[in-house]
C-alpha cells in the first residue's frame, strides 16, 4: 500500500518568512495530492490540492509543487502570518481502486510575530 | 456553506462498553469516509462507503468495529466492546467524487477509561 513520509515534524518561522513542508510517497499510481490545515481542536480543512497532470498550483500565498519522477511534493507558504500557525498534513492517493488517501504524520507550523 | 455534521462531539466510555458515532455528510456526496486520528498523527482510513456499499474496510478492526450507511446518506460507526487503545478522534469526511476534495466533520473525541 501507499506510504507517505512528511518532513519536518515541526517548523518555526518568523512572521513574513516562507515555510516549506515536504512529502514523499511510495505508490507511483497515486495521482491526487491534497494538503490539509488543522488548527487545535478543529477539523482538518483542505487548503490546496494537486493532481498528477499538473506540476505546480498556486493560490495566493500558498503553492504546491509535484515531482512525479522523484515521488515527492511540497507545500510552500509565503509571507507567513501568525494565523498560519497550525498542523499541516499532506496526503496521497487516488491511484488504486476507490482512491484511498494515505496521510503523512503532520507538521506543526509556528509563526512567531 | 454546507458542512459535514458529526455527533456526539465528545464521548467518555468505560472499557468493554459499546459506543456509537453518527455522521451526516454534505448533501449529494456519494462517498463517505471514517477516519481515526490518534493525537500527533495523521488521519487513518477505517472504512470508505460508495453510496450504501463498503468499498474499503481493510483497516477496520472487524472483531469490534462495525459501520453502516443504510440509505446511502448518513452513517454510524460502532465499537463494541471499547478498549483503552480506541481513545482517539474519529473523523468523518465526504466527497462528491472519490477521492477528491474530501471535507471533514468536526470529529468525535473518544476517551475510553
Short mmCIF file of C-alpha atoms in Angstrom, two decimals, chain B residues 12-76:
data_model
loop_
_atom_site.label_atom_id
_atom_site.label_comp_id
_atom_site.label_asym_id
_atom_site.label_seq_id
_atom_site.Cartn_x
_atom_site.Cartn_y
_atom_site.Cartn_z
CA UNK B 12 -16.28 9.18 27.54
CA UNK B 13 -16.95 5.49 28.00
CA UNK B 14 -15.67 2.67 30.11
CA UNK B 15 -13.70 -0.23 28.76
CA UNK B 16 -15.93 -3.04 27.42
CA UNK B 17 -18.89 -0.74 26.83
CA UNK B 18 -20.45 -0.10 23.43
CA UNK B 19 -20.21 3.29 21.76
CA UNK B 20 -21.64 4.71 18.53
CA UNK B 21 -20.85 7.76 16.42
CA UNK B 22 -23.04 9.41 13.80
CA UNK B 23 -22.14 11.29 10.65
CA UNK B 24 -24.23 13.28 8.18
CA UNK B 25 -22.26 14.08 5.00
CA UNK B 26 -22.66 17.06 2.73
CA UNK B 27 -25.83 16.65 0.69
CA UNK B 28 -25.17 14.88 -2.60
CA UNK B 29 -21.81 13.45 -1.59
CA UNK B 30 -21.85 9.79 -2.54
CA UNK B 31 -18.56 8.87 -0.88
CA UNK B 32 -18.26 8.81 2.90
CA UNK B 33 -15.14 8.05 4.94
CA UNK B 34 -14.50 7.26 8.58
CA UNK B 35 -11.00 8.06 9.84
CA UNK B 36 -9.30 7.58 13.19
CA UNK B 37 -6.79 10.20 14.27
CA UNK B 38 -4.50 9.47 17.18
CA UNK B 39 -3.03 12.56 18.83
CA UNK B 40 0.04 13.73 16.96
CA UNK B 41 -0.64 11.62 13.87
CA UNK B 42 -2.41 11.96 10.56
CA UNK B 43 -5.89 10.53 9.98
CA UNK B 44 -6.03 6.82 9.14
CA UNK B 45 -8.86 5.48 6.99
CA UNK B 46 -11.06 2.94 8.75
CA UNK B 47 -13.84 2.48 6.21
CA UNK B 48 -15.00 4.01 2.94
CA UNK B 49 -18.53 3.90 1.54
CA UNK B 50 -19.68 4.48 -2.00
CA UNK B 51 -23.39 5.18 -1.58
CA UNK B 52 -24.51 2.42 0.79
CA UNK B 53 -21.76 -0.05 -0.08
CA UNK B 54 -18.49 -0.56 1.76
CA UNK B 55 -15.66 -0.29 -0.76
CA UNK B 56 -12.68 -0.34 1.61
CA UNK B 57 -12.62 -1.61 5.19
CA UNK B 58 -9.16 -3.12 5.14
CA UNK B 59 -8.06 -1.16 8.24
CA UNK B 60 -11.26 -1.65 10.23
CA UNK B 61 -10.83 -3.96 13.26
CA UNK B 62 -13.86 -6.03 12.34
CA UNK B 63 -13.93 -8.01 15.57
CA UNK B 64 -15.08 -4.91 17.43
CA UNK B 65 -15.86 -2.18 14.89
CA UNK B 66 -18.82 -2.00 12.53
CA UNK B 67 -20.08 0.67 10.17
CA UNK B 68 -23.21 1.13 8.16
CA UNK B 69 -24.75 3.60 5.75
CA UNK B 70 -28.16 2.06 5.21
CA UNK B 71 -29.78 4.56 2.86
CA UNK B 72 -26.60 5.92 1.36
CA UNK B 73 -26.83 9.17 3.31
CA UNK B 74 -25.90 9.30 6.99
CA UNK B 75 -23.67 6.73 8.64
CA UNK B 76 -23.00 5.14 12.01
#
